[in-house]
Coordinates of C-alpha atoms in Angstrom, one line a residue:
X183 CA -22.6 21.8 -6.0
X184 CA -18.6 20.5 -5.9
X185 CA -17.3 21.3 -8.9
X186 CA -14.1 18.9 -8.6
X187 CA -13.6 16.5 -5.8
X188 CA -9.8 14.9 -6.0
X189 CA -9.2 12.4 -3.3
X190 CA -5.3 11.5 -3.1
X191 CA -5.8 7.8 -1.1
X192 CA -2.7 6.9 0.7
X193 CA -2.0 3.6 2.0
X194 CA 0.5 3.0 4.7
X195 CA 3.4 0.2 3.6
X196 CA 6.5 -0.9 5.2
X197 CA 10.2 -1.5 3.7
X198 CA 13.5 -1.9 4.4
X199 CA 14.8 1.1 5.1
X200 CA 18.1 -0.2 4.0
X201 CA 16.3 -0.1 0.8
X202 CA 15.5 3.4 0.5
X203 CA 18.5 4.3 -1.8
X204 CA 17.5 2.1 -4.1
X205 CA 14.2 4.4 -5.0
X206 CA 16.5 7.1 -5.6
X207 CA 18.2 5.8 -8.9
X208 CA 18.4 7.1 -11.5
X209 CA 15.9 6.2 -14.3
X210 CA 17.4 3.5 -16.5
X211 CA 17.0 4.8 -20.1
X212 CA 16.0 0.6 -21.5
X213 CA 16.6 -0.6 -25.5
X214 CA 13.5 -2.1 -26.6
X215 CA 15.2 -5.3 -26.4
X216 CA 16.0 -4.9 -23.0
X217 CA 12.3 -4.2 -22.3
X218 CA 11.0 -7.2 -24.3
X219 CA 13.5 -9.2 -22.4
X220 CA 11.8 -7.9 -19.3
X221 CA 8.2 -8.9 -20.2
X222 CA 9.2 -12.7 -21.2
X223 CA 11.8 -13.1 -17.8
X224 CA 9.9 -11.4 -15.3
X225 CA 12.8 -10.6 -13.0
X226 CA 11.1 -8.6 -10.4
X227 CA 13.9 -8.0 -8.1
X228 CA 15.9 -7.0 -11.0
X229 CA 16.4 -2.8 -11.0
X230 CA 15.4 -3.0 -15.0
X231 CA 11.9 -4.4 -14.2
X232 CA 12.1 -1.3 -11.0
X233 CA 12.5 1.1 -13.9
X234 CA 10.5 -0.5 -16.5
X235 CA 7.5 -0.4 -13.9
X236 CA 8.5 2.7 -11.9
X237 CA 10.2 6.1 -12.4
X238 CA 11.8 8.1 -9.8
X239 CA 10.0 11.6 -10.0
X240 CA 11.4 13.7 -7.1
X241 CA 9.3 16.5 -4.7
X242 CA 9.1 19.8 -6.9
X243 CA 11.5 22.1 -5.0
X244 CA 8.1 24.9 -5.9
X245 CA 7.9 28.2 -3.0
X246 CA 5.7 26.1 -0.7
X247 CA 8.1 23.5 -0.3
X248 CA 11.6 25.4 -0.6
X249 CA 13.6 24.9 2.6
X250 CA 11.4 22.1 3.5
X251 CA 13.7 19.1 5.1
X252 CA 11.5 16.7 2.9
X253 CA 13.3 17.9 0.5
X254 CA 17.2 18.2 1.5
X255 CA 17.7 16.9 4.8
X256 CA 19.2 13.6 4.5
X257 CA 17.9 11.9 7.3
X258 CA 13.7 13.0 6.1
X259 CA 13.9 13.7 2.4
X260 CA 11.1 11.7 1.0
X261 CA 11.1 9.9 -2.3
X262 CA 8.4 9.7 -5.0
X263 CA 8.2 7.2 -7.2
X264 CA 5.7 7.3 -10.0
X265 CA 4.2 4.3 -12.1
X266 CA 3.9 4.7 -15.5
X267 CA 1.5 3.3 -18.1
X268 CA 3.3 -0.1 -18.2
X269 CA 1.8 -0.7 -14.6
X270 CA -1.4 0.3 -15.3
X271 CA -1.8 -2.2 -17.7
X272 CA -0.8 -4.7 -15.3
X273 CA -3.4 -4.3 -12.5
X274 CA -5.8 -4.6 -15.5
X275 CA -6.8 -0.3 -15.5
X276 CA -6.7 1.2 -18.7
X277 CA -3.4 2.8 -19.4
X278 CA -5.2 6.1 -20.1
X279 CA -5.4 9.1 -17.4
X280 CA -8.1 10.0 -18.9
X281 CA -10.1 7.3 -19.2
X282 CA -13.5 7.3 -17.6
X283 CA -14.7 4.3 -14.6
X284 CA -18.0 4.0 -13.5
X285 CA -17.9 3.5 -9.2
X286 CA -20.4 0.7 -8.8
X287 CA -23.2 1.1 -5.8
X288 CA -26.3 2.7 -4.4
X289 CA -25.9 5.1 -6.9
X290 CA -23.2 4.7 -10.2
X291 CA -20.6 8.1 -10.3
X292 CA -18.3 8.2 -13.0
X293 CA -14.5 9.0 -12.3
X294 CA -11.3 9.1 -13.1
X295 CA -8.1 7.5 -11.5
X296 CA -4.7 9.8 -11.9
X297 CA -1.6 9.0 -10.8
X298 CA -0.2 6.1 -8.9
X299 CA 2.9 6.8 -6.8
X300 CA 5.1 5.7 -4.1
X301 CA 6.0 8.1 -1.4
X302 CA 9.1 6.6 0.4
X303 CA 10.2 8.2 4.1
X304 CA 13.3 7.4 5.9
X305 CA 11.6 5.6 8.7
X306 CA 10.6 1.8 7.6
X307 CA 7.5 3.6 6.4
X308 CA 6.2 4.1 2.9
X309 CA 2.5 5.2 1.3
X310 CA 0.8 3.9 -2.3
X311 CA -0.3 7.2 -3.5
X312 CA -3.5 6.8 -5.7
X313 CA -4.9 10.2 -7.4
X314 CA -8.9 9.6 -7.9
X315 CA -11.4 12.2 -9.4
X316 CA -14.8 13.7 -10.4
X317 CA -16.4 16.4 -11.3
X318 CA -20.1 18.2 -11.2
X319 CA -21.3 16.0 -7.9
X320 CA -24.2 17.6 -5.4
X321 CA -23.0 17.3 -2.1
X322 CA -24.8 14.2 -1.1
X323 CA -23.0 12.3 -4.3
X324 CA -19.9 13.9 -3.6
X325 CA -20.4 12.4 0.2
X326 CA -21.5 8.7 -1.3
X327 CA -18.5 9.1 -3.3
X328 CA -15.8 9.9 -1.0
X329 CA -17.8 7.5 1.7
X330 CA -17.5 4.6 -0.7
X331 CA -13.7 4.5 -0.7
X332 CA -13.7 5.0 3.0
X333 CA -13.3 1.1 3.6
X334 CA -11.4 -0.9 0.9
X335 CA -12.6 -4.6 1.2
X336 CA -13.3 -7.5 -0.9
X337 CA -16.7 -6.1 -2.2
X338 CA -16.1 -2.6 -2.6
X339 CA -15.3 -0.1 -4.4
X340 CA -16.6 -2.3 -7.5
X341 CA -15.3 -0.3 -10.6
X342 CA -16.1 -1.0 -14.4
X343 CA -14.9 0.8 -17.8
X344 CA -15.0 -0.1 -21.2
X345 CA -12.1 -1.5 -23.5
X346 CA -11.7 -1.5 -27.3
X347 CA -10.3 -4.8 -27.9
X348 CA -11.1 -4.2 -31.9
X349 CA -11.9 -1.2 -34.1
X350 CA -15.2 -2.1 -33.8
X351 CA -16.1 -4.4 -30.5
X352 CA -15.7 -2.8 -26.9
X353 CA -16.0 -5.3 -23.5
X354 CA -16.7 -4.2 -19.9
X355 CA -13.8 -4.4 -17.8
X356 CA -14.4 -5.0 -13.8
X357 CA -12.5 -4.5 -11.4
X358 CA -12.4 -4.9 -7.5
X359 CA -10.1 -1.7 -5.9
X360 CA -8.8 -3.5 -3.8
X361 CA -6.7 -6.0 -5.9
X362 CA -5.4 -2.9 -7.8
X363 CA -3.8 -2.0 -4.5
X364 CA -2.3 -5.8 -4.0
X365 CA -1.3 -5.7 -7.3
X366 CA 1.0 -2.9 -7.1
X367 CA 2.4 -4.0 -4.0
X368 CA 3.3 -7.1 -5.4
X369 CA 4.5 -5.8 -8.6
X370 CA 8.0 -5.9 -8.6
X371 CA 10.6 -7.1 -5.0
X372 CA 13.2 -5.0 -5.8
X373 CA 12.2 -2.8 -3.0
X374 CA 10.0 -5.2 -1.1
X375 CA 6.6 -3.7 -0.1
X376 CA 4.2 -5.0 3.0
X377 CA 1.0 -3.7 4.0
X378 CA 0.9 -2.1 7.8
X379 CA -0.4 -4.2 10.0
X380 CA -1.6 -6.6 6.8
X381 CA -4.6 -4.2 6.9
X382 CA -5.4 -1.9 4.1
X383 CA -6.0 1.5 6.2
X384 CA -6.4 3.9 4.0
X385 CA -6.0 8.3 4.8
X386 CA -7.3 10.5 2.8
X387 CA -6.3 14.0 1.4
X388 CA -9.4 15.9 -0.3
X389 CA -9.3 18.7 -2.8
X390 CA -13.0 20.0 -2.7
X391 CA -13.8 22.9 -5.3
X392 CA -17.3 24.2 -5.2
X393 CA -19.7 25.6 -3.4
X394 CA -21.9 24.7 -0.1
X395 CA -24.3 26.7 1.4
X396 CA -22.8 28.6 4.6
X397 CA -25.3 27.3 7.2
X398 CA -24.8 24.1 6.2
X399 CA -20.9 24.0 5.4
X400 CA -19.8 22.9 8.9
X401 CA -21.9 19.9 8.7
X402 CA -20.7 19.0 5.7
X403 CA -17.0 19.3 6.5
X404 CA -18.3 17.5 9.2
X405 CA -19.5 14.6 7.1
X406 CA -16.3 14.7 4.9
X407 CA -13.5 13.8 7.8
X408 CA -15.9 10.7 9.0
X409 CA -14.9 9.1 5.7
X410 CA -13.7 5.8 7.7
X411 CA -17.6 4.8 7.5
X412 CA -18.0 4.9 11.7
X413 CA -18.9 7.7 13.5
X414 CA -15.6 10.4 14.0
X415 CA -14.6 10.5 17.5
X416 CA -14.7 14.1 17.4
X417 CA -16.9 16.3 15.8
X418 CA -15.4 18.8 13.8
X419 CA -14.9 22.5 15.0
X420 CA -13.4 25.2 14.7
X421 CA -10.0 23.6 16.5
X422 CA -9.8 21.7 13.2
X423 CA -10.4 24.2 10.6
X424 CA -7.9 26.9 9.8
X425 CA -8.4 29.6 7.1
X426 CA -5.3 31.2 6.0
X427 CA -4.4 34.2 4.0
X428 CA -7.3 33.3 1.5
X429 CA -10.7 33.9 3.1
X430 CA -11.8 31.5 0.3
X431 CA -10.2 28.3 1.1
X432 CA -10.6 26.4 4.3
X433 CA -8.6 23.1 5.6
X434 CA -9.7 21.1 8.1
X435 CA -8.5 17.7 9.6
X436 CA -9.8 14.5 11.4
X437 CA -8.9 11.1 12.2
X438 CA -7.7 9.7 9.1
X439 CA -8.8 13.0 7.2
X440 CA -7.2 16.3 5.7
X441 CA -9.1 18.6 3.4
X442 CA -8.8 21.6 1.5
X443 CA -11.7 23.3 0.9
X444 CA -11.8 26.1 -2.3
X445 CA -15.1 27.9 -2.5
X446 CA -15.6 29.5 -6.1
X447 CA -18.6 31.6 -4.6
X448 CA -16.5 34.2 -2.7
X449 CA -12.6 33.5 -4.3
X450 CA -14.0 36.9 -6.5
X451 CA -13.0 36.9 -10.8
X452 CA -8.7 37.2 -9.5
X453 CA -8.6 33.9 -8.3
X454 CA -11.1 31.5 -9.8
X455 CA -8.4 29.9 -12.1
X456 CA -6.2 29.3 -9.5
X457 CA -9.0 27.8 -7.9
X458 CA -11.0 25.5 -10.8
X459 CA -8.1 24.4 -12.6
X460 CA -7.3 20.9 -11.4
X461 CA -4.0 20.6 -13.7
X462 CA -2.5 23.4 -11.3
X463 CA -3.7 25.7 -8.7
X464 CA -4.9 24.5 -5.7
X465 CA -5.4 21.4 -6.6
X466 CA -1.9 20.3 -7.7
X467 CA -0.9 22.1 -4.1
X468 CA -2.7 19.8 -2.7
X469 CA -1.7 16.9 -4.4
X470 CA 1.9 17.8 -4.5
X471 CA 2.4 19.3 -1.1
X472 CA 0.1 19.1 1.1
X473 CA 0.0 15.0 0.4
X474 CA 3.5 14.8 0.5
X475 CA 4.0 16.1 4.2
X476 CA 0.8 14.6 4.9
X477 CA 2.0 11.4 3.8
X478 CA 5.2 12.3 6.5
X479 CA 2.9 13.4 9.4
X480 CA 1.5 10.1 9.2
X481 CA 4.3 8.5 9.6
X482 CA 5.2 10.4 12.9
X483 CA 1.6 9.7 14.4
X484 CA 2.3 6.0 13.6
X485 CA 5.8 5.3 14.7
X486 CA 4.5 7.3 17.7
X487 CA 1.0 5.3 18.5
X488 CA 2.7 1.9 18.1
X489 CA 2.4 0.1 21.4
X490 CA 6.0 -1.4 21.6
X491 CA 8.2 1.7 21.8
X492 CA 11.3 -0.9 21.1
X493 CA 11.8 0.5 17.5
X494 CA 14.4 1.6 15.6
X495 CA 11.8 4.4 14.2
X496 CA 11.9 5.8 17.5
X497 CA 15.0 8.1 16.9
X498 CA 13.6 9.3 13.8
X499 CA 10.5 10.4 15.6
X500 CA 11.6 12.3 18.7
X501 CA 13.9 14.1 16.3
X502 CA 11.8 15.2 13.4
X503 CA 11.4 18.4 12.3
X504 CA 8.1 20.2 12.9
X505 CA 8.7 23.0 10.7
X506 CA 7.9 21.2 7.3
X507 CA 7.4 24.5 5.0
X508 CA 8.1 28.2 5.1
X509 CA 4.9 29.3 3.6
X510 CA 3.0 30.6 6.0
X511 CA -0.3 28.3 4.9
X512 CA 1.2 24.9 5.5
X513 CA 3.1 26.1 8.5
X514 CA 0.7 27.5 10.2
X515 CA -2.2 24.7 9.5
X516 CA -0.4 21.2 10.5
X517 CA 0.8 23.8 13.5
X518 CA -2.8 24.4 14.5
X519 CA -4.7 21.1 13.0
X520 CA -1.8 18.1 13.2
X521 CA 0.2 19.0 16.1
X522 CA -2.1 21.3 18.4
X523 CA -5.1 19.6 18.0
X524 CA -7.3 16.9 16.0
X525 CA -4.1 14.6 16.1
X526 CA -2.2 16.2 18.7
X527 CA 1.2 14.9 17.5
X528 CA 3.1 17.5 20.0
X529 CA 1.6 15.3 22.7
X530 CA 2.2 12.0 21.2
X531 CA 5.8 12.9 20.2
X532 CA 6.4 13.9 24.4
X533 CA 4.8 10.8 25.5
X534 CA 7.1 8.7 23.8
X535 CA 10.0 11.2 25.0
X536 CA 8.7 10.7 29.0
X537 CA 9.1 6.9 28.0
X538 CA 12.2 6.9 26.9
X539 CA 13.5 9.6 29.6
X540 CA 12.1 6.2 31.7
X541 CA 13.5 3.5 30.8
X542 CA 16.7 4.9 28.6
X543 CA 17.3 5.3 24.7
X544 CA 20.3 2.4 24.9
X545 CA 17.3 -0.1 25.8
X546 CA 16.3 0.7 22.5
X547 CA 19.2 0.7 20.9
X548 CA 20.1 -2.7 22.6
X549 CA 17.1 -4.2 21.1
X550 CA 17.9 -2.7 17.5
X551 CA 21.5 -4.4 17.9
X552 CA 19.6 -7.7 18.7
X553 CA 18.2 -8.1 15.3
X554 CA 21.2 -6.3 13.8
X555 CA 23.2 -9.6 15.0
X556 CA 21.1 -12.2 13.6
X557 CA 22.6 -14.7 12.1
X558 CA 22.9 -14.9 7.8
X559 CA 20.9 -18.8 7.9
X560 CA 18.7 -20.2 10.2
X561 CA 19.3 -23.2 12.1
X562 CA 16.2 -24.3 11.2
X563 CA 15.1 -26.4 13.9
X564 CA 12.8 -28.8 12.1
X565 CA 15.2 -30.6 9.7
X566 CA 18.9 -29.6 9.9
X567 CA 20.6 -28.9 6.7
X568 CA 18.2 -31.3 4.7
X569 CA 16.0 -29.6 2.3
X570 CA 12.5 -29.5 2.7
X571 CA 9.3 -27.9 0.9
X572 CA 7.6 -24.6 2.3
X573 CA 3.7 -24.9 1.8
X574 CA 1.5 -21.6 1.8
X575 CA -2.3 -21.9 2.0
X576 CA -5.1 -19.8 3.8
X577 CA -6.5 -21.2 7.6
X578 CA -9.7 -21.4 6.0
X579 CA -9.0 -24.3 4.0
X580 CA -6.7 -26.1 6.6
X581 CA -9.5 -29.2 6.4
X582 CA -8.8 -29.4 3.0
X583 CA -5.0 -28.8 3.2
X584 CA -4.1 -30.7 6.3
X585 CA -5.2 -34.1 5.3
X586 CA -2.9 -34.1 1.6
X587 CA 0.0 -32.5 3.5
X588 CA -0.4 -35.9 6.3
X589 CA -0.1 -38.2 3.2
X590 CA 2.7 -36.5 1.6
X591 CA 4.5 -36.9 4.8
X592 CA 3.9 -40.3 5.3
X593 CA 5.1 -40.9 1.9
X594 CA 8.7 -39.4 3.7
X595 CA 8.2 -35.6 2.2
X596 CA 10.1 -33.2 4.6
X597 CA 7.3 -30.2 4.8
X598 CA 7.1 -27.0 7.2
X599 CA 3.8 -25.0 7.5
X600 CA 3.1 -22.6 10.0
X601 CA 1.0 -24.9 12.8
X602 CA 4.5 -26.1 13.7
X603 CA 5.2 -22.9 15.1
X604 CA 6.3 -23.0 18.8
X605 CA 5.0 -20.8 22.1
X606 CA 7.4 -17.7 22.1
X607 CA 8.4 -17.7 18.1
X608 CA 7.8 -14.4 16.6
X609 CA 5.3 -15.5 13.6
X610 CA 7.2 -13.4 10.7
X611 CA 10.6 -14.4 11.7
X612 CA 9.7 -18.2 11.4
X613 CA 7.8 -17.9 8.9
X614 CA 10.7 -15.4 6.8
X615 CA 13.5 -18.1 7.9
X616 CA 11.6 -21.0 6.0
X617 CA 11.1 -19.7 3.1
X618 CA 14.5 -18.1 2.8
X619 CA 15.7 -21.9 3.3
X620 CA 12.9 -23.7 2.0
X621 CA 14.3 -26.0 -1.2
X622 CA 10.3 -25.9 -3.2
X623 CA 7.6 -23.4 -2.0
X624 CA 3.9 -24.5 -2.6
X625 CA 1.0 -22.2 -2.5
X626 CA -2.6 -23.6 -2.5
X627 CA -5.0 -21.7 -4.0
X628 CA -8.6 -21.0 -3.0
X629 CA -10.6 -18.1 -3.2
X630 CA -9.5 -17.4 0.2
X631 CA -6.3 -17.9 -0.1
X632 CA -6.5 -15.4 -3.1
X633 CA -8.0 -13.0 -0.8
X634 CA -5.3 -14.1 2.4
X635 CA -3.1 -11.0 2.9
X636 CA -0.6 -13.6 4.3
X637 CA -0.5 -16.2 1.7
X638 CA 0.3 -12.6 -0.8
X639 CA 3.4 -11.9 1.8
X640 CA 4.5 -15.4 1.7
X641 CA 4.2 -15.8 -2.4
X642 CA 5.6 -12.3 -2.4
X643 CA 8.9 -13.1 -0.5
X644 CA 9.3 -16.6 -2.4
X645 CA 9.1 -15.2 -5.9
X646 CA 11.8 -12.3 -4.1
X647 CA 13.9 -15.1 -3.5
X648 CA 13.7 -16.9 -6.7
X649 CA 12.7 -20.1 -5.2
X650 CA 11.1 -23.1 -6.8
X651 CA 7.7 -22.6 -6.7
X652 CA 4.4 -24.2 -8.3
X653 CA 0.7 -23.4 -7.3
X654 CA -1.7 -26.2 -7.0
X655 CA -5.9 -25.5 -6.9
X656 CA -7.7 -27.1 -4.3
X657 CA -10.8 -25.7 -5.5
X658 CA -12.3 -26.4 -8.8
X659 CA -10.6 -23.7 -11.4
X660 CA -14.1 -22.6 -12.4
X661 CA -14.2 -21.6 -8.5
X662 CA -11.3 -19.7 -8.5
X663 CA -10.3 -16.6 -10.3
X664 CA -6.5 -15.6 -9.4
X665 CA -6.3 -11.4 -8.7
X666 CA -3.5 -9.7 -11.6
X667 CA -1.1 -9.9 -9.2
X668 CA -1.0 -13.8 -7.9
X669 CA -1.6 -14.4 -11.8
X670 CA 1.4 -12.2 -12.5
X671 CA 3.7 -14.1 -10.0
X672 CA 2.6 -17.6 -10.8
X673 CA 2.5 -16.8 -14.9
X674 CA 5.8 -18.8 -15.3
X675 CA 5.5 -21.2 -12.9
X676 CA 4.0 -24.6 -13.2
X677 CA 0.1 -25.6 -11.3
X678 CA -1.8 -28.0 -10.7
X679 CA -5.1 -26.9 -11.6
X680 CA -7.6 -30.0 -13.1
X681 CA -10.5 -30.5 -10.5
X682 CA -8.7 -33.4 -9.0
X683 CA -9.4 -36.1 -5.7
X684 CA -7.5 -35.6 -2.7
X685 CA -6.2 -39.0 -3.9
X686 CA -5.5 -37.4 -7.1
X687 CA -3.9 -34.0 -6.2
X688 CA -1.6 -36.0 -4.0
X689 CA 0.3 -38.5 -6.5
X690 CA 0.2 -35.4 -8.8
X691 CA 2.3 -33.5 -6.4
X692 CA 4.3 -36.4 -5.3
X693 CA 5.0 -37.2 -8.7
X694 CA 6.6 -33.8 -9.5
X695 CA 8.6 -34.2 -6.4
X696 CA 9.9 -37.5 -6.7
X697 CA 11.0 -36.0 -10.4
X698 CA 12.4 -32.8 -10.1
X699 CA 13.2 -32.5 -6.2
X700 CA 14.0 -35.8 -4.8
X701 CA 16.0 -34.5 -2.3
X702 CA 13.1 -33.7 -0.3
X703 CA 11.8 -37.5 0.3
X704 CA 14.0 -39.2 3.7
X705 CA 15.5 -42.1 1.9

């Protein structure tokens, strides 16, 4: 039986690095008027709507992570950033801690969801932090458990909990995890936020407190680091475990996997508090520390496993520090676990050190100064100086899209979308350039393009930008049910959302053009 499972989820994000002093304000102290002003303008590049949203909450300086260089050293101090009740309320979670979910599948487990952070490195790397819970599971639920959040897609994890919404009348709120995660992404563009790679990979650090039989225990560790729902492409043993000064807790790694293991069985009367109470103990060690250079580690292996070594991360990664802590537990584990084996960082980091012994560090930096010199407006290739619209939709529905945006341009509308990309552009470049210059920004919404990560970016960056924007339905509304965050971002801007023809939908968004932004039509 596990008496408390606490899986900290963290999903790898990029930022400007540039950006990084910006998360290490400090907290605006807002009037309720200034707050109020907040909800009704929506400013989310503004620092006030940062702080309103987000608090800076640094790295407890505690004896496991004194001396650490996460802490002090200017080049790897990491920042936390914590979000506050506000934000929950916002991805549509009750503001409560404490409130129970029920995980929806084979088998309904109830939960709890903790805190939501940001962890913030110095490279262009960053990591949504979300704190998850239960308590009382057998093994196999605590397995179906951890297993269901092992892959984060547009079915699952399915979560539900109920609401008052009067003294006397509850409703059942449901909610898809995964919009949660867009949601705070695309919460505020003060510090933009982009998902690696546009995926959602999410690592995992596990607090397990219990007790497994010892025969079995190996297997289910085993079970526990193949969380990614495929089989692990190592089995576990003993070069992936390491038990420290307490015989009673073991940690073990895999791919996308740490765990701390406490086993109440043998921990003996002394240390059982320090070992059952999730508040502190073990589990905020884990939570606090463990995640936190865990959080950094990942970093490393994925500056170091990119396959274009041209990076201006790479610096950052050949000279990181290895020692991370002076306690001897955390030491001594990422030695063995991270760097010696499992991941095998040390090997990583001196592969990318033979490469650049190869073909020189100024190659790299030559490349960095490339981008470094790029000029403040793009020459935009397609129509000059004349303003033009920007239009956003998901490839799915290009059958749909492609014949209104033909019409509007033979009605003399100026209008970029991505198929006029050219052989050697780089795809976020061009597509970054025309919206920073683009004079109106129109997204068309579906249900896929709800569930594009691209069209998210795209909308993301135009609302950063402040442009002139309006959404237009090219599905039936009934059809279409906007996620909190597109719905947040397109609150105060105008749609076009009546089922309507393709006749129809394109006279209504001709006739806002030829109103508010004429200057878009070639006289």
């Amino acid at each position: 039986m596990i008496k408390t499972v606490k899986l900290n989820i963290l999903i790898p994000l990029q930022y400007e690095k540039s950006d990084y002093s910006k998360t290490t304000e400090p907290n605006l102290q807002l009037s309720k008027e200034q707050i109020n002003s907040l909800k009704d303008s929506r400013l989310y590049d503004s620092s006030e709507w940062f702080h309103y949203c987000f608090r800076n909450k640094p790295l407890e300086a505690n004896y496991q992570m004194i001396n650490s260089p996460l802490l002090n050293d200017d080049n790897y101090c990491i920042s936390r950033i914590e979000m506050d009740s506000v934000v929950r309320s916002l991805t549509g979670l009750h503001k409560n801690e404490n409130t129970k979910y029920i995980l929806k599948g084979k088998k309904d487990i109830e939960f709890r969801i903790g805190k939501l952070r940001i962890l913030f490195t110095k490279s262009s790397f960053a990591f949504l932090h979300i704190e998850v819970y239960a308590s009382e599971l057998p093994e196999k639920d605590t397995l179906l458990f951890l297993n269901m959040f092992g892959q984060i897609n547009n079915s699952q994890p399915r979560i539900e909990y109920r609401r008052k919404i009067s003294k006397d009348e509850e409703e059942t709120v449901k909610i898809n995890f995964k919009d949660i995660i867009l949601t705070l992404i695309n919460l505020q563009s003060y510090v933009p936020l982009y998902l690696y790679r546009n995926r959602i990979t999410p690592y995992f650090q596990i607090c397990l407190v219990g007790t497994c039989e010892q025969d079995k225990k190996l297997m289910f560790f085993d079970s526990v680091q193949s969380l990614s729902k495929r089989a692990s492409m190592r089995e576990i043993n003993t070069s992936h475990i390491y038990i420290g000064k307490e015989p009673y807790i073991s940690r073990f790694t895999g791919d996308r996997t740490f765990c701390l293991y406490g086993d109440i069985d043998s921990c003996g009367e002394d240390n059982i508090d320090f070992i059952t109470d999730i508040k502190n103990g073990l589990t905020k060690s884990a939570t606090e520390n463990y995640t936190s250079i865990y959080a950094f580690l990942i970093a490393l292996h994925l500056i170091a496993t990119k396959n274009d070594i041209y990076d201006n991360d790479t610096e950052y990664l050949i000279s990181a520090p290895t020692r991370l802590s002076d306690e001897d537990n955390i030491r001594e584990f990422y030695d063995k676990c991270i760097y010696e084996n499992c991941w095998k960082l040390k090997e990583e980091i001196s592969d990318v050190r033979t490469k650049i012994q190869i073909i020189g560090l100024d190659s790299i930096r030559q490349f960095v100064k490339r981008w470094e010199g790029a000029p403040k407006e793009n020459s935009n290739i397609y129509f000059g100086k004349s303003p033009f619209l920007f239009i956003s939709y998901a490839h799915t529905d290009k059958d749909i899209v492609y014949p209104i945006i033909e019409r509007l341009q033979k009605k003399g509308v100026r209008i970029w979308y991505d198929t006029r990309l050219r052989p050697g552009d780089e795809w976020p470049e061009e597509i970054g350039w025309n919206i920073i210059d683009c004079a109106l920004f129109i997204v068309m919404l579906s249900d896929a393009a709800v569930l594009s990560i691209h069209v998210r970016e795209e909308l993301n960056m135009a609302n950063s930008r402040h442009k002139n924007l309006f959404g237009v339905k090219v599905e039936p509304l009934k059809d279409i049910k906007l996620s909190p965050g597109m719905e947040l971002q397109l609150s105060i801007s105008q749609m076009i959302d009546d089922a309507l023809s393709e006749d129809q939908m394109v006279d209504s968004i001709f006739s806002i053009i030829t109103t508010k932004y004429p200057e878009l039509i070639e006289k």
